[in-house]
Amino acid sequence: MILPFDLILVLFVYICAIAAITIKDLLSAVVILGAYSFFMCLLWTQMAAIDVAFTEASVSAGIGTVLMIGAVSKTKRRSND
Amino acid sequence: MFEFIVSYYNYWMYIGLMMIGFYAMMAKRNLVKKIIGMNIFQSAIIFFYISTSVKKGATVPILENAHGHATHGIEHGANAINVMQYANPLPHVLMLTAIVVMVATLGVALAVVILIYRRYGTLEEDEIMKLVRRG
């Protein structure tokens, strides 16, 4: 575990989380949430949890993003907040 | 005090991430935004559990020389497994289950959101509550 690398990754994770909940376009929010999941995955790889990292990359960043894009395409894309 | 804050810095990171998700679940009115907040909240908890398994100078929990002249089970002396060399794999295994449960929760929540949209034609919580009160 390398401390500066850890801090930079956590900074990116925070930026992605805040952007995903403040942006008004729901499709953009979902794609930013996918980027958040991939940064989480990098964070776990450098914390020596590779099994959790590839499960996160395939299940949460892959299937989760696909499910959310499907739900947004079935409903409205604009959000008021 | 300062040393306490620095030495537990993973706790502060996970609490900040958790509060971002909690704010989105409580304050945002759009239902998809609430689900995004729930996702962030759950992965913050997983982040906390994984960070408890980190040791200084440890590598991934895969045994070295496991197929050669290896250490099987508990041995003593020179062949013993050095535990401090590997990260603790128990939180990893628990959190694998939590990730799969997270995606199952996400799928059910999105199905409910699509049904609500078909019934009321909107995703904003205040408009839905207005329609519900009107009957």
PDB file of C-alpha atoms in Angstrom:
ATOM      1  CA  MET A   1       0.000   0.000   0.000  1.00  0.00           C
ATOM      2  CA  ILE A   2       1.416   3.343  -1.127  1.00  0.00           C
ATOM      3  CA  LEU A   3       0.061   6.330   0.782  1.00  0.00           C
ATOM      4  CA  PRO A   4       0.168   9.130  -1.908  1.00  0.00           C
ATOM      5  CA  PHE A   5      -1.414   6.806  -4.478  1.00  0.00           C
ATOM      6  CA  ASP A   6      -4.104   5.921  -1.929  1.00  0.00           C
ATOM      7  CA  LEU A   7      -4.845   9.584  -1.213  1.00  0.00           C
ATOM      8  CA  ILE A   8      -5.070  10.482  -4.928  1.00  0.00           C
ATOM      9  CA  LEU A   9      -7.458   7.575  -5.582  1.00  0.00           C
ATOM     10  CA  VAL A  10      -9.650   8.556  -2.633  1.00  0.00           C
ATOM     11  CA  LEU A  11      -9.735  12.140  -3.958  1.00  0.00           C
ATOM     12  CA  PHE A  12     -10.951  10.847  -7.345  1.00  0.00           C
ATOM     13  CA  VAL A  13     -13.577   8.689  -5.623  1.00  0.00           C
ATOM     14  CA  TYR A  14     -14.878  11.717  -3.707  1.00  0.00           C
ATOM     15  CA  ILE A  15     -15.008  13.844  -6.875  1.00  0.00           C
ATOM     16  CA  CYS A  16     -16.947  11.121  -8.712  1.00  0.00           C
ATOM     17  CA  ALA A  17     -19.385  10.651  -5.804  1.00  0.00           C
ATOM     18  CA  ILE A  18     -20.142  14.381  -5.493  1.00  0.00           C
ATOM     19  CA  ALA A  19     -20.485  14.763  -9.283  1.00  0.00           C
ATOM     20  CA  ALA A  20     -22.836  11.755  -9.499  1.00  0.00           C
ATOM     21  CA  ILE A  21     -25.266  13.203  -6.950  1.00  0.00           C
ATOM     22  CA  THR A  22     -25.174  16.842  -8.112  1.00  0.00           C
ATOM     23  CA  ILE A  23     -25.484  16.510 -11.904  1.00  0.00           C
ATOM     24  CA  LYS A  24     -28.995  17.010 -13.323  1.00  0.00           C
ATOM     25  CA  ASP A  25     -28.775  14.643 -16.303  1.00  0.00           C
ATOM     26  CA  LEU A  26     -29.508  11.132 -15.033  1.00  0.00           C
ATOM     27  CA  LEU A  27     -27.627   9.315 -17.829  1.00  0.00           C
ATOM     28  CA  SER A  28     -24.479  11.325 -17.047  1.00  0.00           C
ATOM     29  CA  ALA A  29     -24.947  10.593 -13.348  1.00  0.00           C
ATOM     30  CA  VAL A  30     -25.142   6.857 -14.058  1.00  0.00           C
ATOM     31  CA  VAL A  31     -21.995   6.899 -16.224  1.00  0.00           C
ATOM     32  CA  ILE A  32     -20.130   8.862 -13.532  1.00  0.00           C
ATOM     33  CA  LEU A  33     -21.281   6.229 -11.037  1.00  0.00           C
ATOM     34  CA  GLY A  34     -19.631   3.613 -13.262  1.00  0.00           C
ATOM     35  CA  ALA A  35     -16.401   5.620 -13.160  1.00  0.00           C
ATOM     36  CA  TYR A  36     -16.776   5.770  -9.367  1.00  0.00           C
ATOM     37  CA  SER A  37     -17.027   1.969  -9.260  1.00  0.00           C
ATOM     38  CA  PHE A  38     -13.855   1.591 -11.326  1.00  0.00           C
ATOM     39  CA  PHE A  39     -11.941   3.978  -9.037  1.00  0.00           C
ATOM     40  CA  MET A  40     -13.204   1.932  -6.065  1.00  0.00           C
ATOM     41  CA  CYS A  41     -11.851  -1.131  -7.875  1.00  0.00           C
ATOM     42  CA  LEU A  42      -8.387   0.461  -8.211  1.00  0.00           C
ATOM     43  CA  LEU A  43      -8.502   1.395  -4.526  1.00  0.00           C
ATOM     44  CA  TRP A  44      -9.139  -2.215  -3.563  1.00  0.00           C
ATOM     45  CA  THR A  45      -6.408  -3.511  -5.803  1.00  0.00           C
ATOM     46  CA  GLN A  46      -3.884  -1.347  -4.029  1.00  0.00           C
ATOM     47  CA  MET A  47      -5.300  -2.481  -0.668  1.00  0.00           C
ATOM     48  CA  ALA A  48      -4.351  -6.084  -1.716  1.00  0.00           C
ATOM     49  CA  ALA A  49      -7.982  -7.244  -2.163  1.00  0.00           C
ATOM     50  CA  ILE A  50      -7.804  -8.411  -5.776  1.00  0.00           C
ATOM     51  CA  ASP A  51     -10.761 -10.808  -5.529  1.00  0.00           C
ATOM     52  CA  VAL A  52     -13.034  -7.996  -4.332  1.00  0.00           C
ATOM     53  CA  ALA A  53     -11.595  -5.745  -7.043  1.00  0.00           C
ATOM     54  CA  PHE A  54     -12.475  -7.964  -9.978  1.00  0.00           C
ATOM     55  CA  THR A  55     -15.887  -8.800  -8.538  1.00  0.00           C
ATOM     56  CA  GLU A  56     -16.554  -5.068  -8.240  1.00  0.00           C
ATOM     57  CA  ALA A  57     -15.327  -4.419 -11.791  1.00  0.00           C
ATOM     58  CA  SER A  58     -17.529  -7.105 -13.341  1.00  0.00           C
ATOM     59  CA  VAL A  59     -20.615  -7.062 -11.147  1.00  0.00           C
ATOM     60  CA  SER A  60     -21.030  -3.546  -9.800  1.00  0.00           C
ATOM     61  CA  ALA A  61     -19.404  -1.463 -12.558  1.00  0.00           C
ATOM     62  CA  GLY A  62     -20.592  -3.744 -15.375  1.00  0.00           C
ATOM     63  CA  ILE A  63     -24.017  -5.166 -14.588  1.00  0.00           C
ATOM     64  CA  GLY A  64     -24.999  -2.320 -12.266  1.00  0.00           C
ATOM     65  CA  THR A  65     -24.315   0.334 -14.917  1.00  0.00           C
ATOM     66  CA  VAL A  66     -26.185  -1.688 -17.563  1.00  0.00           C
ATOM     67  CA  LEU A  67     -29.220  -2.071 -15.256  1.00  0.00           C
ATOM     68  CA  MET A  68     -29.245   1.633 -14.448  1.00  0.00           C
ATOM     69  CA  ILE A  69     -28.937   2.691 -18.107  1.00  0.00           C
ATOM     70  CA  GLY A  70     -31.833   0.349 -18.920  1.00  0.00           C
ATOM     71  CA  ALA A  71     -33.962   1.871 -16.161  1.00  0.00           C
ATOM     72  CA  VAL A  72     -33.141   5.446 -17.245  1.00  0.00           C
ATOM     73  CA  SER A  73     -34.004   4.620 -20.869  1.00  0.00           C
ATOM     74  CA  LYS A  74     -37.384   3.240 -19.719  1.00  0.00           C
ATOM     75  CA  THR A  75     -38.150   6.355 -17.647  1.00  0.00           C
ATOM     76  CA  LYS A  76     -37.310  10.064 -17.801  1.00  0.00           C
ATOM     77  CA  ARG A  77     -33.758  11.337 -18.306  1.00  0.00           C
ATOM     78  CA  ARG A  78     -34.099  14.806 -16.776  1.00  0.00           C
ATOM     79  CA  SER A  79     -34.043  15.356 -13.044  1.00  0.00           C
ATOM     80  CA  ASN A  80     -35.101  18.464 -11.116  1.00  0.00           C
ATOM     81  CA  ASP A  81     -32.309  18.298  -8.520  1.00  0.00           C
TER      82      ASP A  81
ATOM     83  CA  MET B   1      -5.302  14.010  19.173  1.00  0.00           C
ATOM     84  CA  PHE B   2      -3.718  14.820  15.814  1.00  0.00           C
ATOM     85  CA  GLU B   3      -1.953  11.472  15.862  1.00  0.00           C
ATOM     86  CA  PHE B   4      -5.280   9.747  16.534  1.00  0.00           C
ATOM     87  CA  ILE B   5      -6.873  11.460  13.505  1.00  0.00           C
ATOM     88  CA  VAL B   6      -3.965  10.595  11.213  1.00  0.00           C
ATOM     89  CA  SER B   7      -3.601   6.995  12.328  1.00  0.00           C
ATOM     90  CA  TYR B   8      -7.295   6.273  11.719  1.00  0.00           C
ATOM     91  CA  TYR B   9      -7.494   8.154   8.416  1.00  0.00           C
ATOM     92  CA  ASN B  10      -9.364   5.331   6.637  1.00  0.00           C
ATOM     93  CA  TYR B  11     -12.199   5.808   9.139  1.00  0.00           C
ATOM     94  CA  TRP B  12     -12.569   9.496   8.211  1.00  0.00           C
ATOM     95  CA  MET B  13     -12.509   8.689   4.498  1.00  0.00           C
ATOM     96  CA  TYR B  14     -15.235   6.104   4.800  1.00  0.00           C
ATOM     97  CA  ILE B  15     -17.371   8.330   7.046  1.00  0.00           C
ATOM     98  CA  GLY B  16     -17.164  11.173   4.494  1.00  0.00           C
ATOM     99  CA  LEU B  17     -18.148   8.902   1.613  1.00  0.00           C
ATOM    100  CA  MET B  18     -20.990   7.428   3.681  1.00  0.00           C
ATOM    101  CA  MET B  19     -22.328  10.905   4.492  1.00  0.00           C
ATOM    102  CA  ILE B  20     -22.328  11.830   0.774  1.00  0.00           C
ATOM    103  CA  GLY B  21     -24.485   8.776   0.069  1.00  0.00           C
ATOM    104  CA  PHE B  22     -26.725   9.456   3.071  1.00  0.00           C
ATOM    105  CA  TYR B  23     -27.263  13.061   1.959  1.00  0.00           C
ATOM    106  CA  ALA B  24     -28.298  11.849  -1.502  1.00  0.00           C
ATOM    107  CA  MET B  25     -30.735   9.331   0.001  1.00  0.00           C
ATOM    108  CA  MET B  26     -32.330  11.897   2.323  1.00  0.00           C
ATOM    109  CA  ALA B  27     -32.258  15.235   0.482  1.00  0.00           C
ATOM    110  CA  LYS B  28     -32.575  14.423  -3.226  1.00  0.00           C
ATOM    111  CA  ARG B  29     -36.126  14.197  -4.556  1.00  0.00           C
ATOM    112  CA  ASN B  30     -35.456  12.160  -7.706  1.00  0.00           C
ATOM    113  CA  LEU B  31     -35.812   8.413  -7.125  1.00  0.00           C
ATOM    114  CA  VAL B  32     -32.857   7.413  -9.358  1.00  0.00           C
ATOM    115  CA  LYS B  33     -30.700   9.900  -7.425  1.00  0.00           C
ATOM    116  CA  LYS B  34     -31.766   8.166  -4.215  1.00  0.00           C
ATOM    117  CA  ILE B  35     -30.687   4.812  -5.659  1.00  0.00           C
ATOM    118  CA  ILE B  36     -27.306   6.294  -6.653  1.00  0.00           C
ATOM    119  CA  GLY B  37     -26.931   7.519  -3.060  1.00  0.00           C
ATOM    120  CA  MET B  38     -27.750   4.043  -1.767  1.00  0.00           C
ATOM    121  CA  ASN B  39     -25.054   2.581  -4.035  1.00  0.00           C
ATOM    122  CA  ILE B  40     -22.455   5.047  -2.708  1.00  0.00           C
ATOM    123  CA  PHE B  41     -23.505   4.307   0.881  1.00  0.00           C
ATOM    124  CA  GLN B  42     -23.108   0.549   0.439  1.00  0.00           C
ATOM    125  CA  SER B  43     -19.711   0.789  -1.227  1.00  0.00           C
ATOM    126  CA  ALA B  44     -18.529   3.085   1.596  1.00  0.00           C
ATOM    127  CA  ILE B  45     -19.328   0.320   4.083  1.00  0.00           C
ATOM    128  CA  ILE B  46     -17.487  -2.216   1.915  1.00  0.00           C
ATOM    129  CA  PHE B  47     -14.538   0.225   1.782  1.00  0.00           C
ATOM    130  CA  PHE B  48     -14.414   0.302   5.581  1.00  0.00           C
ATOM    131  CA  TYR B  49     -14.412  -3.491   5.896  1.00  0.00           C
ATOM    132  CA  ILE B  50     -11.698  -3.946   3.263  1.00  0.00           C
ATOM    133  CA  SER B  51      -9.519  -1.269   4.865  1.00  0.00           C
ATOM    134  CA  THR B  52      -9.507  -3.201   8.159  1.00  0.00           C
ATOM    135  CA  SER B  53      -7.698  -6.073   6.410  1.00  0.00           C
ATOM    136  CA  VAL B  54      -4.679  -4.021   5.301  1.00  0.00           C
ATOM    137  CA  LYS B  55      -1.340  -4.626   6.986  1.00  0.00           C
ATOM    138  CA  LYS B  56       1.843  -2.634   6.490  1.00  0.00           C
ATOM    139  CA  GLY B  57       4.190  -4.466   4.129  1.00  0.00           C
ATOM    140  CA  ALA B  58       1.697  -7.225   3.333  1.00  0.00           C
ATOM    141  CA  THR B  59       0.903  -8.570  -0.119  1.00  0.00           C
ATOM    142  CA  VAL B  60      -2.122 -10.307  -1.681  1.00  0.00           C
ATOM    143  CA  PRO B  61      -3.317 -13.378   0.311  1.00  0.00           C
ATOM    144  CA  ILE B  62      -1.960 -16.113  -1.990  1.00  0.00           C
ATOM    145  CA  LEU B  63       0.452 -18.638  -0.464  1.00  0.00           C
ATOM    146  CA  GLU B  64       3.956 -18.703  -1.860  1.00  0.00           C
ATOM    147  CA  ASN B  65       5.250 -22.137  -3.001  1.00  0.00           C
ATOM    148  CA  ALA B  66       1.857 -23.699  -2.359  1.00  0.00           C
ATOM    149  CA  HIS B  67       2.411 -26.354  -5.040  1.00  0.00           C
ATOM    150  CA  GLY B  68       6.068 -27.114  -4.401  1.00  0.00           C
ATOM    151  CA  HIS B  69       7.809 -28.258  -1.220  1.00  0.00           C
ATOM    152  CA  ALA B  70       5.053 -26.501   0.528  1.00  0.00           C
ATOM    153  CA  THR B  71       3.548 -25.838   3.862  1.00  0.00           C
ATOM    154  CA  HIS B  72       0.358 -27.822   4.327  1.00  0.00           C
ATOM    155  CA  GLY B  73      -1.663 -26.952   7.368  1.00  0.00           C
ATOM    156  CA  ILE B  74      -0.046 -25.851  10.569  1.00  0.00           C
ATOM    157  CA  GLU B  75       3.680 -26.437  10.761  1.00  0.00           C
ATOM    158  CA  HIS B  76       6.386 -25.136  13.013  1.00  0.00           C
ATOM    159  CA  GLY B  77       9.852 -23.856  12.491  1.00  0.00           C
ATOM    160  CA  ALA B  78      11.184 -22.726   9.130  1.00  0.00           C
ATOM    161  CA  ASN B  79       8.205 -24.003   7.115  1.00  0.00           C
ATOM    162  CA  ALA B  80       5.565 -22.120   9.093  1.00  0.00           C
ATOM    163  CA  ILE B  81       3.341 -19.643   7.245  1.00  0.00           C
ATOM    164  CA  ASN B  82       4.280 -16.077   8.088  1.00  0.00           C
ATOM    165  CA  VAL B  83       0.905 -14.457   8.696  1.00  0.00           C
ATOM    166  CA  MET B  84       2.212 -10.894   8.721  1.00  0.00           C
ATOM    167  CA  GLN B  85       3.273 -11.322   5.086  1.00  0.00           C
ATOM    168  CA  TYR B  86      -0.321 -11.557   3.798  1.00  0.00           C
ATOM    169  CA  ALA B  87      -3.374  -9.324   4.059  1.00  0.00           C
ATOM    170  CA  ASN B  88      -6.251 -10.735   6.087  1.00  0.00           C
ATOM    171  CA  PRO B  89      -8.562 -12.560   3.599  1.00  0.00           C
ATOM    172  CA  LEU B  90     -11.622 -12.896   5.874  1.00  0.00           C
ATOM    173  CA  PRO B  91     -13.095  -9.388   5.228  1.00  0.00           C
ATOM    174  CA  HIS B  92     -12.512  -9.908   1.491  1.00  0.00           C
ATOM    175  CA  VAL B  93     -14.696 -13.025   1.471  1.00  0.00           C
ATOM    176  CA  LEU B  94     -17.459 -11.356   3.501  1.00  0.00           C
ATOM    177  CA  MET B  95     -17.482  -8.324   1.212  1.00  0.00           C
ATOM    178  CA  LEU B  96     -17.692 -10.449  -1.956  1.00  0.00           C
ATOM    179  CA  THR B  97     -21.135 -11.530  -0.726  1.00  0.00           C
ATOM    180  CA  ALA B  98     -22.009  -7.915   0.086  1.00  0.00           C
ATOM    181  CA  ILE B  99     -21.189  -6.763  -3.472  1.00  0.00           C
ATOM    182  CA  VAL B 100     -23.488  -9.385  -4.996  1.00  0.00           C
ATOM    183  CA  VAL B 101     -26.267  -8.430  -2.557  1.00  0.00           C
ATOM    184  CA  MET B 102     -25.683  -4.774  -3.514  1.00  0.00           C
ATOM    185  CA  VAL B 103     -26.390  -5.481  -7.191  1.00  0.00           C
ATOM    186  CA  ALA B 104     -29.472  -7.584  -6.309  1.00  0.00           C
ATOM    187  CA  THR B 105     -30.826  -4.667  -4.243  1.00  0.00           C
ATOM    188  CA  LEU B 106     -30.106  -2.317  -7.144  1.00  0.00           C
ATOM    189  CA  GLY B 107     -32.060  -4.504  -9.582  1.00  0.00           C
ATOM    190  CA  VAL B 108     -35.135  -4.720  -7.327  1.00  0.00           C
ATOM    191  CA  ALA B 109     -35.054  -0.975  -6.636  1.00  0.00           C
ATOM    192  CA  LEU B 110     -34.853  -0.117 -10.338  1.00  0.00           C
ATOM    193  CA  ALA B 111     -37.759  -2.467 -11.110  1.00  0.00           C
ATOM    194  CA  VAL B 112     -39.862  -0.687  -8.475  1.00  0.00           C
ATOM    195  CA  VAL B 113     -38.850   2.695  -9.945  1.00  0.00           C
ATOM    196  CA  ILE B 114     -39.980   1.618 -13.443  1.00  0.00           C
ATOM    197  CA  LEU B 115     -43.349   0.460 -12.015  1.00  0.00           C
ATOM    198  CA  ILE B 116     -43.771   3.807 -10.193  1.00  0.00           C
ATOM    199  CA  TYR B 117     -43.016   5.669 -13.421  1.00  0.00           C
ATOM    200  CA  ARG B 118     -45.640   3.657 -15.323  1.00  0.00           C
ATOM    201  CA  ARG B 119     -48.257   4.356 -12.628  1.00  0.00           C
ATOM    202  CA  TYR B 120     -47.616   8.063 -11.993  1.00  0.00           C
ATOM    203  CA  GLY B 121     -45.625   9.293 -15.004  1.00  0.00           C
ATOM    204  CA  THR B 122     -42.932  11.049 -12.976  1.00  0.00           C
ATOM    205  CA  LEU B 123     -39.893  10.254 -10.858  1.00  0.00           C
ATOM    206  CA  GLU B 124     -39.926  13.271  -8.535  1.00  0.00           C
ATOM    207  CA  GLU B 125     -40.977  12.357  -5.020  1.00  0.00           C
ATOM    208  CA  ASP B 126     -42.934  15.539  -4.251  1.00  0.00           C
ATOM    209  CA  GLU B 127     -45.010  15.236  -7.437  1.00  0.00           C
ATOM    210  CA  ILE B 128     -45.720  11.566  -6.683  1.00  0.00           C
ATOM    211  CA  MET B 129     -46.849  12.467  -3.154  1.00  0.00           C
ATOM    212  CA  LYS B 130     -49.122  15.176  -4.573  1.00  0.00           C
ATOM    213  CA  LEU B 131     -50.716  12.650  -6.960  1.00  0.00           C
ATOM    214  CA  VAL B 132     -51.113  10.115  -4.134  1.00  0.00           C
ATOM    215  CA  ARG B 133     -52.849  12.652  -1.880  1.00  0.00           C
ATOM    216  CA  ARG B 134     -55.209  13.695  -4.634  1.00  0.00           C
ATOM    217  CA  GLY B 135     -56.263  10.058  -4.925  1.00  0.00           C
TER     218      GLY B 135
END
